[in-house]
Short mmCIF file of C-alpha atoms and ligand atoms in Angstrom, two decimals:
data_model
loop_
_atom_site.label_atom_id
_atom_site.label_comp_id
_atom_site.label_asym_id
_atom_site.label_seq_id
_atom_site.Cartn_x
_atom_site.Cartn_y
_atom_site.Cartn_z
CA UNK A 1 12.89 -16.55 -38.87
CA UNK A 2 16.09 -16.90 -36.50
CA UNK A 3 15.44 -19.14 -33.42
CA UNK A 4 15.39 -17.66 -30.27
CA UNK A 5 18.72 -17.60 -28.57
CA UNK A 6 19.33 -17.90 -25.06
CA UNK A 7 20.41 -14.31 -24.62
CA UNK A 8 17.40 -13.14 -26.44
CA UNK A 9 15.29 -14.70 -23.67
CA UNK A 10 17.33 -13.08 -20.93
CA UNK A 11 17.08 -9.50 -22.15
CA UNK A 12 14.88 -7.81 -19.94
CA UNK A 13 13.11 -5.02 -21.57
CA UNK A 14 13.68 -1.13 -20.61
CA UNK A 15 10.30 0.38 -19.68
CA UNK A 16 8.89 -1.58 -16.38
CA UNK A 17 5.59 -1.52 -18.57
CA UNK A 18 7.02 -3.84 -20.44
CA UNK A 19 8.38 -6.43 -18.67
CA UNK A 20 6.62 -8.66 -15.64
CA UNK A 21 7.14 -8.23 -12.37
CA UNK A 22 5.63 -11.10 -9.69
CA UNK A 23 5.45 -10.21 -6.25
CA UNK A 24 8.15 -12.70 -5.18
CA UNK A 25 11.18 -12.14 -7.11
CA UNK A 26 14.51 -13.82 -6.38
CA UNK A 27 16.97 -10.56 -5.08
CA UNK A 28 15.68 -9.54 -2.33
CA UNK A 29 18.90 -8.94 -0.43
CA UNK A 30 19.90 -6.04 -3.74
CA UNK A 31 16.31 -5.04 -3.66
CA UNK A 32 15.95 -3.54 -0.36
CA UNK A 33 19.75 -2.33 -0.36
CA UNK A 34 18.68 -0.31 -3.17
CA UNK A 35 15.57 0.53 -2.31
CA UNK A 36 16.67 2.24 1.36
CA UNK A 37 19.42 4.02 -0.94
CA UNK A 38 16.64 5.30 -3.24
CA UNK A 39 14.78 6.36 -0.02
CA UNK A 40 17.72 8.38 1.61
CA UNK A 41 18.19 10.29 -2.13
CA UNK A 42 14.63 11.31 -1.88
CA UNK A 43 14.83 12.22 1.79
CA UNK A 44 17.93 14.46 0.75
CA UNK A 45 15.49 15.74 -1.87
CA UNK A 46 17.72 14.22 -4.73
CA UNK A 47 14.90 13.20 -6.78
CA UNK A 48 17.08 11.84 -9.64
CA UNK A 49 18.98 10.09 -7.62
CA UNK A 50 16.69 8.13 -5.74
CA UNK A 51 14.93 7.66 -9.52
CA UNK A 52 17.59 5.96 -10.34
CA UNK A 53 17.91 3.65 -7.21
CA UNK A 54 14.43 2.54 -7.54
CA UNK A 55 14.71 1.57 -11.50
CA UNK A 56 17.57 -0.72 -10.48
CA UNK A 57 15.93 -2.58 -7.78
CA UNK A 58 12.26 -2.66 -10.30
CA UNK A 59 14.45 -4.19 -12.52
CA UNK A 60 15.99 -6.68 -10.83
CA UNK A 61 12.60 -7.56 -9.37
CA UNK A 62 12.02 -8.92 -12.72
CA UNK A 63 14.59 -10.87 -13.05
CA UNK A 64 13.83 -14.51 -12.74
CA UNK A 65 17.42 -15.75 -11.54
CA UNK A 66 19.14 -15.08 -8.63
CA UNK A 67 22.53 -12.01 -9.53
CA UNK A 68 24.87 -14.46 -8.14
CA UNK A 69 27.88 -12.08 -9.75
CA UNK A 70 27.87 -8.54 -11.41
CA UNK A 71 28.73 -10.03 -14.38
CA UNK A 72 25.11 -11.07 -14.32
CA UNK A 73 23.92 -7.56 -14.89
CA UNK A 74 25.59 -7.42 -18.06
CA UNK A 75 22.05 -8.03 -19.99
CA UNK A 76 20.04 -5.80 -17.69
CA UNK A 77 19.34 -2.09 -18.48
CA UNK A 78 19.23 0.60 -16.00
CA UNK A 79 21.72 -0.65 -13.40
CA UNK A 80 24.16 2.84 -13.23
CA UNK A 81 27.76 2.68 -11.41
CA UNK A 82 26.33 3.56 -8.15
CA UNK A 83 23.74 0.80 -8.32
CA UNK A 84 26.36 -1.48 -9.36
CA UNK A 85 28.85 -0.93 -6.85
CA UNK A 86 26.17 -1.68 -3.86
CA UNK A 87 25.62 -4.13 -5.69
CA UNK A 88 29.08 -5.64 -5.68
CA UNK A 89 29.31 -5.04 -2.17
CA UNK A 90 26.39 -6.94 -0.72
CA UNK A 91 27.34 -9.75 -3.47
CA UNK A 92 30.77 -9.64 -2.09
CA UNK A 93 31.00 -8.78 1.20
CA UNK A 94 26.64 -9.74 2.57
CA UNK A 95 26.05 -6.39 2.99
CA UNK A 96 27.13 -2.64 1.45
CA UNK A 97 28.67 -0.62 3.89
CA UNK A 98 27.24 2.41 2.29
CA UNK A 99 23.74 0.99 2.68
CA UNK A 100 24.08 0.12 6.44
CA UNK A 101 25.79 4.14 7.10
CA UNK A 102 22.34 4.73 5.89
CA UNK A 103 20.17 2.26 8.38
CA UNK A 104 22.05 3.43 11.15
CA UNK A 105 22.15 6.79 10.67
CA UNK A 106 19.79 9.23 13.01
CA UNK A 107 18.37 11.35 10.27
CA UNK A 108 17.66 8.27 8.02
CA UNK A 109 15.94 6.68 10.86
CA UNK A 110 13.91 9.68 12.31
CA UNK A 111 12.48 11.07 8.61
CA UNK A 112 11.46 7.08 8.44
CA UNK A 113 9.59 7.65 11.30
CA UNK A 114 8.05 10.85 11.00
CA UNK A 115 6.79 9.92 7.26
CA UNK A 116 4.98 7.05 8.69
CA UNK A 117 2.63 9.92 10.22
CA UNK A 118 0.02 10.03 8.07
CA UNK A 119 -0.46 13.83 6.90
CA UNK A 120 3.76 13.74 6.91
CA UNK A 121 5.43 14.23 3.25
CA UNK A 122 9.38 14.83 3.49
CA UNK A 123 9.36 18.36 3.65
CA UNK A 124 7.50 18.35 6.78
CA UNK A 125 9.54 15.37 8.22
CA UNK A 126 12.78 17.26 7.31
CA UNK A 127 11.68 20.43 8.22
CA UNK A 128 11.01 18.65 11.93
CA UNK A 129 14.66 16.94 11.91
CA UNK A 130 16.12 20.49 11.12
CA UNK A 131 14.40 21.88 14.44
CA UNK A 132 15.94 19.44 16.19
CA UNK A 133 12.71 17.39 16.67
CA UNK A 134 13.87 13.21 16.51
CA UNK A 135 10.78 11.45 18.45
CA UNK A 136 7.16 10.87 17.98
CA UNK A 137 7.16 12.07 21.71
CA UNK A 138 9.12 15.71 20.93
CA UNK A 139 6.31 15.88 18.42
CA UNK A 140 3.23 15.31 20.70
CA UNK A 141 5.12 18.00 23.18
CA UNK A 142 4.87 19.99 20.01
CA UNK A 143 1.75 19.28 19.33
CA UNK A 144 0.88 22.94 17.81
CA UNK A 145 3.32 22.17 14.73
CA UNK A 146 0.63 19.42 13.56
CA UNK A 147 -2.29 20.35 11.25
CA UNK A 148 -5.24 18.16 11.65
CA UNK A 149 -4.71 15.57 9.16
CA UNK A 150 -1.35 15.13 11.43
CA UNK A 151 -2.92 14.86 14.44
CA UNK A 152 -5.23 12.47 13.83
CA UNK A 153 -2.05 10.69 12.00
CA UNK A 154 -0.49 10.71 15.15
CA UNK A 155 -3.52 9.51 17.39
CA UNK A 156 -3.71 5.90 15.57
CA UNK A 157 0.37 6.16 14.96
CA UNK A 158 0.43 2.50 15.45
CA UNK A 159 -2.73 1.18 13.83
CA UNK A 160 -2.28 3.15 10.58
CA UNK A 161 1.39 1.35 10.58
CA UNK A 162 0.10 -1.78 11.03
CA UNK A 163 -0.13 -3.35 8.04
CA UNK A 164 -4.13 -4.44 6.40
CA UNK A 165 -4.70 -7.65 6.05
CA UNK A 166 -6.88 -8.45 2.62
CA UNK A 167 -9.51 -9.30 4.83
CA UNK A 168 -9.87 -5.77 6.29
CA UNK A 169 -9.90 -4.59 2.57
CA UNK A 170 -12.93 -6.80 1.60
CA UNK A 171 -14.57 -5.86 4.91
CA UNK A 172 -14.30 -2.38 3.82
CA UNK A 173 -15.56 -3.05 0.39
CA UNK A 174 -18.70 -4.37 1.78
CA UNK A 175 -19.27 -1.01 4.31
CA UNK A 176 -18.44 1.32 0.87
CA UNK A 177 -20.62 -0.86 -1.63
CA UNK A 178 -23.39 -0.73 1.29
CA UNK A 179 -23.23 3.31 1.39
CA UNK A 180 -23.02 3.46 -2.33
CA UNK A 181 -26.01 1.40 -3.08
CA UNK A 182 -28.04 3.41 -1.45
CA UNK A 183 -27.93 6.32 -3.02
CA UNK A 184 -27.02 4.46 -6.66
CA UNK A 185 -28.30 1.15 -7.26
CA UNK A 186 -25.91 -0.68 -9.93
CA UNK A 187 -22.38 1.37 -8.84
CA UNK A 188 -19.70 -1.01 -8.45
CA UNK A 189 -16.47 -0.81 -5.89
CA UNK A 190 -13.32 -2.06 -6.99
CA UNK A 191 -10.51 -2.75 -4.39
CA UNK A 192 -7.37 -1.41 -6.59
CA UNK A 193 -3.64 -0.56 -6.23
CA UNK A 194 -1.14 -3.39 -3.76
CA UNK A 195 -3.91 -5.61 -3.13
CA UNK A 196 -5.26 -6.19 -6.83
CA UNK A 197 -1.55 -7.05 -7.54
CA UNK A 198 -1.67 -10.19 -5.63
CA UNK A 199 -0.51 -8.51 -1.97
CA UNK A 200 -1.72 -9.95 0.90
CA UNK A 201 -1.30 -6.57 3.21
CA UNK A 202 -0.66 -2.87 2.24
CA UNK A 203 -0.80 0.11 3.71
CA UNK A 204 -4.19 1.38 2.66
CA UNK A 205 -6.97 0.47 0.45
CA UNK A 206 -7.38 2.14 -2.49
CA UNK A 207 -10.75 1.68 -3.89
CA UNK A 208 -12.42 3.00 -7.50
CA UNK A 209 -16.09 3.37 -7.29
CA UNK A 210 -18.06 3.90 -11.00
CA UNK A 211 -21.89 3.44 -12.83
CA UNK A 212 -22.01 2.25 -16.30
CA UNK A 213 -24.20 5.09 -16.68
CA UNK A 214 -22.53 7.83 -17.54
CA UNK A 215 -22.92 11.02 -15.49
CA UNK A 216 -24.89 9.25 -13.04
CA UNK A 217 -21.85 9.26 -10.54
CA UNK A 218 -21.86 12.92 -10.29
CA UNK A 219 -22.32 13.95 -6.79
CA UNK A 220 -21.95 10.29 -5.37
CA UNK A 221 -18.88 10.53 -3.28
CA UNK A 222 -19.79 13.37 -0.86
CA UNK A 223 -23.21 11.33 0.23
CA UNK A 224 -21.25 8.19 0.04
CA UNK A 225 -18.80 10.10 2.40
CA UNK A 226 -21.44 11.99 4.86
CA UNK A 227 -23.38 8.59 5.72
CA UNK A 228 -19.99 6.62 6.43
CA UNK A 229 -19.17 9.51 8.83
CA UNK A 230 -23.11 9.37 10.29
CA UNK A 231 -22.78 5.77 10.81
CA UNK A 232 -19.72 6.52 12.83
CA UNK A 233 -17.22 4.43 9.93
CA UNK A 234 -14.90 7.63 9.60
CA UNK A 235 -12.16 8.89 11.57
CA UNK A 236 -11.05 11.73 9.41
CA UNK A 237 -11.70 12.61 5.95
CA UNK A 238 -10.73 15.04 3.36
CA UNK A 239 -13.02 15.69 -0.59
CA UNK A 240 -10.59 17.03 -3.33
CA UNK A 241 -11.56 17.69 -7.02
CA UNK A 242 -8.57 16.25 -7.68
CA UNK A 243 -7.26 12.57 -7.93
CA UNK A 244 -3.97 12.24 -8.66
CA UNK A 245 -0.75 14.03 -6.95
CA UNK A 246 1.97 13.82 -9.97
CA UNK A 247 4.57 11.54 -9.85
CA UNK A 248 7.95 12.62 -8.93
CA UNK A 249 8.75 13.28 -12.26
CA UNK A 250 7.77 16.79 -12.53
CA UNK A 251 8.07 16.56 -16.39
CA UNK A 252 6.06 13.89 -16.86
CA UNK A 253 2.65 15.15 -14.82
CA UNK A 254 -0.18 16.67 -16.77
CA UNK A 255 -1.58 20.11 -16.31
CA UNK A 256 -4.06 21.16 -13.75
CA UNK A 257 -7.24 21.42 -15.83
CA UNK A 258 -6.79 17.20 -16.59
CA UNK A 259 -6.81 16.53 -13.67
CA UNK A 260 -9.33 18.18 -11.30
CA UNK A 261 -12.40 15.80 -12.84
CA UNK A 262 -12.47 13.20 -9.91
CA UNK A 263 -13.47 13.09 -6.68
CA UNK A 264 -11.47 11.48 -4.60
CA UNK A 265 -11.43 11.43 -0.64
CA UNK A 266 -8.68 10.61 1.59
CA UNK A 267 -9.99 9.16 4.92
CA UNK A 268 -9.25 6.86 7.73
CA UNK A 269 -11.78 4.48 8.91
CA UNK A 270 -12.88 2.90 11.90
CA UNK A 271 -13.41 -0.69 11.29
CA UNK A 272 -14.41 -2.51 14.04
CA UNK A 273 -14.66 -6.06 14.49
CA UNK A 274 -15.68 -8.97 17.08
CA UNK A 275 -12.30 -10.90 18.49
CA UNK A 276 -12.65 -13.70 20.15
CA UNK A 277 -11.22 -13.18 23.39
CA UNK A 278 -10.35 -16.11 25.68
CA UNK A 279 -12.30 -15.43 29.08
CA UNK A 280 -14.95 -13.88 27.33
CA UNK A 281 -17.28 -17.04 26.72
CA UNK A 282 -17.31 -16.70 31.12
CA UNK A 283 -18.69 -13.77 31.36
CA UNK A 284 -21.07 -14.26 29.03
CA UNK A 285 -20.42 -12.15 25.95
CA UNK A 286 -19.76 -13.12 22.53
CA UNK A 287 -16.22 -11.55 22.60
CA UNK A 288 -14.66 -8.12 22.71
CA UNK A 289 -15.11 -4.90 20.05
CA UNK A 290 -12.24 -4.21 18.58
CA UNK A 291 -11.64 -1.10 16.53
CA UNK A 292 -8.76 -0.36 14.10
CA UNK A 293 -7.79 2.56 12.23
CA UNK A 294 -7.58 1.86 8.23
CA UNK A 295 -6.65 4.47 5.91
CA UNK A 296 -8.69 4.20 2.80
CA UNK A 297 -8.56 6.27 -0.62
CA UNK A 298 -12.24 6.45 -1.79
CA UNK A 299 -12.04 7.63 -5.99
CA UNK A 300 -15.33 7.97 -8.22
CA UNK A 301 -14.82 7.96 -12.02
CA UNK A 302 -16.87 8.67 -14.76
CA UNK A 303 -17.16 5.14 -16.64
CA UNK A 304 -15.62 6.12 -19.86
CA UNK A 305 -12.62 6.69 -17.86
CA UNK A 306 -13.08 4.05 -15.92
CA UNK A 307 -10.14 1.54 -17.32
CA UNK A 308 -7.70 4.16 -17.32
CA UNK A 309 -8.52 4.67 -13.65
CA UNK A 310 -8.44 0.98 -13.00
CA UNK A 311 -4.53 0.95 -14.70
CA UNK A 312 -3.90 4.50 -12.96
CA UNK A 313 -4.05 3.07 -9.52
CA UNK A 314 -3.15 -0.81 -9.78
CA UNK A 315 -0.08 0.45 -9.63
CA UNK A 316 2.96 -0.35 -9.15
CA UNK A 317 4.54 3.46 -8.67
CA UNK A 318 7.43 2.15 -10.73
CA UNK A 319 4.98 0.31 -12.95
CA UNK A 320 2.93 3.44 -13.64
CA UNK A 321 5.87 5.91 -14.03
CA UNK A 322 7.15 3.64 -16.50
CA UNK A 323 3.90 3.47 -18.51
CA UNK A 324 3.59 6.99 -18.52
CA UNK A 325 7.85 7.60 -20.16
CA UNK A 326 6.57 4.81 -22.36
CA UNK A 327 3.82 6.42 -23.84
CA UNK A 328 5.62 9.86 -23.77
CA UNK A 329 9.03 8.64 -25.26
CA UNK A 330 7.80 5.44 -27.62
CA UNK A 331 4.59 6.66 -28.55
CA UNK A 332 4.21 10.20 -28.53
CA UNK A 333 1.10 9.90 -26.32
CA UNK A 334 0.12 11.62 -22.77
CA UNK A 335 -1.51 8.40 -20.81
CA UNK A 336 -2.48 9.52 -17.20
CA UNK A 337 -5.69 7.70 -14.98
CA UNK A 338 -8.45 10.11 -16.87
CA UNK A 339 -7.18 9.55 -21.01
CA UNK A 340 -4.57 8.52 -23.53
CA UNK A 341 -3.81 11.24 -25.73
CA UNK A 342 -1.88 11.10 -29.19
CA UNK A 343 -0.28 14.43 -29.61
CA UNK A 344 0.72 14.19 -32.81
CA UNK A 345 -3.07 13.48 -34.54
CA UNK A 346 -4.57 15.38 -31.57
CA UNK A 347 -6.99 12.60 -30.60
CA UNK A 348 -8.03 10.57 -27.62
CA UNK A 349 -7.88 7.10 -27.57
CA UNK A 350 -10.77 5.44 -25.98
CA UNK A 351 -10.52 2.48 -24.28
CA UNK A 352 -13.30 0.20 -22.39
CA UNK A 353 -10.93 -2.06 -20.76
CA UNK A 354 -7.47 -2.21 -19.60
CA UNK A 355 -6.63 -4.65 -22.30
CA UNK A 356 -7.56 -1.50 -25.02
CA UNK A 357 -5.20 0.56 -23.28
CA UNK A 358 -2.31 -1.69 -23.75
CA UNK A 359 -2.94 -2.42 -27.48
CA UNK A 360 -3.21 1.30 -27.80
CA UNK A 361 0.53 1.67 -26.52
CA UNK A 362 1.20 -1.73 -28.62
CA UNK A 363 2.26 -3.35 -25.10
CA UNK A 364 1.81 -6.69 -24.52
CA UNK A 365 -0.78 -6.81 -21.64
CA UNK A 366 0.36 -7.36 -17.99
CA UNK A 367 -1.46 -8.95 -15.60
CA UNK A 368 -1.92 -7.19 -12.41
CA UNK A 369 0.03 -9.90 -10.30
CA UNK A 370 2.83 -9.03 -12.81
CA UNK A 371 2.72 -5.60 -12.28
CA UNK A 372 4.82 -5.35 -8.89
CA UNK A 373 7.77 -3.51 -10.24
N1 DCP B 1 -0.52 6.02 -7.65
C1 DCP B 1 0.33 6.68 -8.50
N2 DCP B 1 0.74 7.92 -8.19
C2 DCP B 1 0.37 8.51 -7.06
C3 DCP B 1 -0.49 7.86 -6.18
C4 DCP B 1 -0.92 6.60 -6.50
O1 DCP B 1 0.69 6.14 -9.53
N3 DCP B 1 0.83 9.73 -6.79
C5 DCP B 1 -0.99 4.68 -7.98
C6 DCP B 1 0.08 3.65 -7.94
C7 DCP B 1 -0.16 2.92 -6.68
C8 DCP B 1 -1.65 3.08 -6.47
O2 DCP B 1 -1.99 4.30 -7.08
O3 DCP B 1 0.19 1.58 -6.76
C9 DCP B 1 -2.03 3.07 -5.05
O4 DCP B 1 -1.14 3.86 -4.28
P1 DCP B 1 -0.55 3.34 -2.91
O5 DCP B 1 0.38 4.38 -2.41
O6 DCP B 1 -1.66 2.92 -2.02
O7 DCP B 1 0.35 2.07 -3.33
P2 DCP B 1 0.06 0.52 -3.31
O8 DCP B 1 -1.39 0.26 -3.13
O9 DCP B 1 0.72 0.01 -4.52
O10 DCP B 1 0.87 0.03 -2.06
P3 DCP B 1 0.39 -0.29 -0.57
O11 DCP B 1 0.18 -1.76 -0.55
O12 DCP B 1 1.52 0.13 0.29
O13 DCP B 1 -0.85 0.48 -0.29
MG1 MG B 2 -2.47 1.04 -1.52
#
């Protein structure tokens, strides 16, 4: 048995799946470079290109030294020339001229903007930049142009792009376990995706609701969904069949029929909270109501699929695009959040916790709070 050489410990593995990623990671600076790069491909609808952006700056989220030198980069995979080069620059020079074109540039800045609309994807927020549209303002002038997911996107524009705080999350735990429980004792909730991997704010909260009976979750979600809206907790909603949009990577997405078996509601919630306001105690109330517009992804799973749910929507996006190549490439096996699937002995693989799933794939298991790649 050789001893472990220095270089061995510095390789940094291929597949984000495989290597761990903490939340804070020592390149900022060259991750967000390459990250608004990544952005601008996908905005330009270069898919591969912005692919390729992003698995530079996961990897060198993993990293644990600081890329004082592109010689550095040497032992890391997946760094192409372009990557490099921007790279170089903001090593060199404190910034990459390319990546600041980008910042400044109007079309960069007003597809930024008009995907922060909930409802918005980029064809919509290109399609707007084509008609000459550049302003949340043209837009509400516009106002026909919007279906009604948009519009209520627009309404609470600035609370949905405030970030939630973890405390927000875990007060809407508590409203969704409340609603469940009535109408099934013993269903759990489980707050998933940014904010199981250690974040202290996110965007949304994703949340996985299952019964260790099997079946018994049937139906849940659209009561669940009609007394949160009676009790005056929702500000829009929308019930699909189906849970999971593919990932970018066309190739890599699993047919229809696999996966239309959740149910899995898109909303936006009121929460509303006491604040105590200075002034307040004068006049004799306890302090002011406020209310704030969270967007939360409700998903009910069967409990035999319930770990490859959990692992489906921890997330990272880079994390779980990686796991899926992994098990495509490495192990011949289709992994998505219902099933892993060996296609060459044509069986499923079971699994009753996330743990089984990595064995399965013969991956080392990752802790959530390593899983920010
Ligand atoms: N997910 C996925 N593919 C999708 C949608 C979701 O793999 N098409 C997974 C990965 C995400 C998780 O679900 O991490 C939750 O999705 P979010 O977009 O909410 O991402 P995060 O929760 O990671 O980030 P944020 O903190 O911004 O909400
Ligand atoms: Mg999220």
């Amino acid at each position: 048995v050789h001893a472990e050489t220095l270089e061995d410990r510095c390789q940094v593995a291929a597949y984000a799946c495989q290597r761990r990623t903490p939340l804070a990671h020592k390149n900022q600076l060259l991750t967000e470079a390459l990250e608004t790069v990544a952005e601008e491909a996908l905005f330009r609808g270069s898919e591969g290109r912005g692919l390729a952006f992003s698995r530079a700056a996961s990897v060198l989220k993993s990293f644990p030294w600081t890329v004082r030198s592109v010689k550095d980069l040497s032992s890391l995979p997946g760094i192409g020339e372009h990557s490099r080069k921007i790279i170089q620059e903001v090593l060199e020079d404190g910034a990459s001229a390319e990546v600041e074109n980008v910042r400044q540039s109007e079309r960069y800045q007003t597809m930024k903007n008009f995907k922060k609309i909930f409802g918005v994807g980029v064809k919509t927020a290109g399609r707007w930049y084509q008609e000459g549209l550049r302003t949340i303002s043209d837009l509400q002038a516009h106002h026909a142009k919007l279906n009604s997911a948009q519009q209520v996107g627009l309404l609470h524009y600035r609370d949905l792009n405030s970030p939630v705080k973890r405390s927000e999350a875990e007060a809407i735990v508590q409203v969704v376990q409340k609603a469940v429980d009535q109408f099934l004792p013993g269903a759990s909730v489980i707050l998933t995706g940014g904010f199981r991997r250690g974040k202290q704010t996110g965007h949304d909260v994703d949340l996985l609701i299952t019964h260790p009976t099997e079946g018994q979750e049937m139906g849940l979600l659209s009561k669940v969904v009609s007394w949160l809206d009676s009790q005056g907790f929702m500000l829009y909603h929308s019930t699909h069949r189906n849970s999971f949009q593919p990932l970018e990577d066309e190739e890599l997405s699993v047919s229809a029929t696999t996966m239309d078996r959740f149910d899995r509601c898109f909303s936006i919630f009121c929460l509303s909270s006491m604040t105590e306001e200075p002034g307040c105690e004068l006049k004799g109330s306890g302090g002011a109501h406020h209310r704030k517009a969270v967007r939360v992804d409700l998903v009910v799973t069967p409990y035999s699929q319930f770990s490859f749910a959990l692992l489906g929507w921890t997330g990272s996006k880079n994390f779980e695009r990686d796991l899926r190549r992994f098990s495509k490439y490495e192990k011949k096996m289709v992994l998505n959040s219902h099933t892993l699937y060996h296609t060459e002995k044509k069986i499923f693989l079971s699994a009753a916790s996330e743990e089984e799933i990595f064995q399965h794939l013969g991956l080392d298991f990752i802790s959530p709070e390593q899983r920010n790649a």
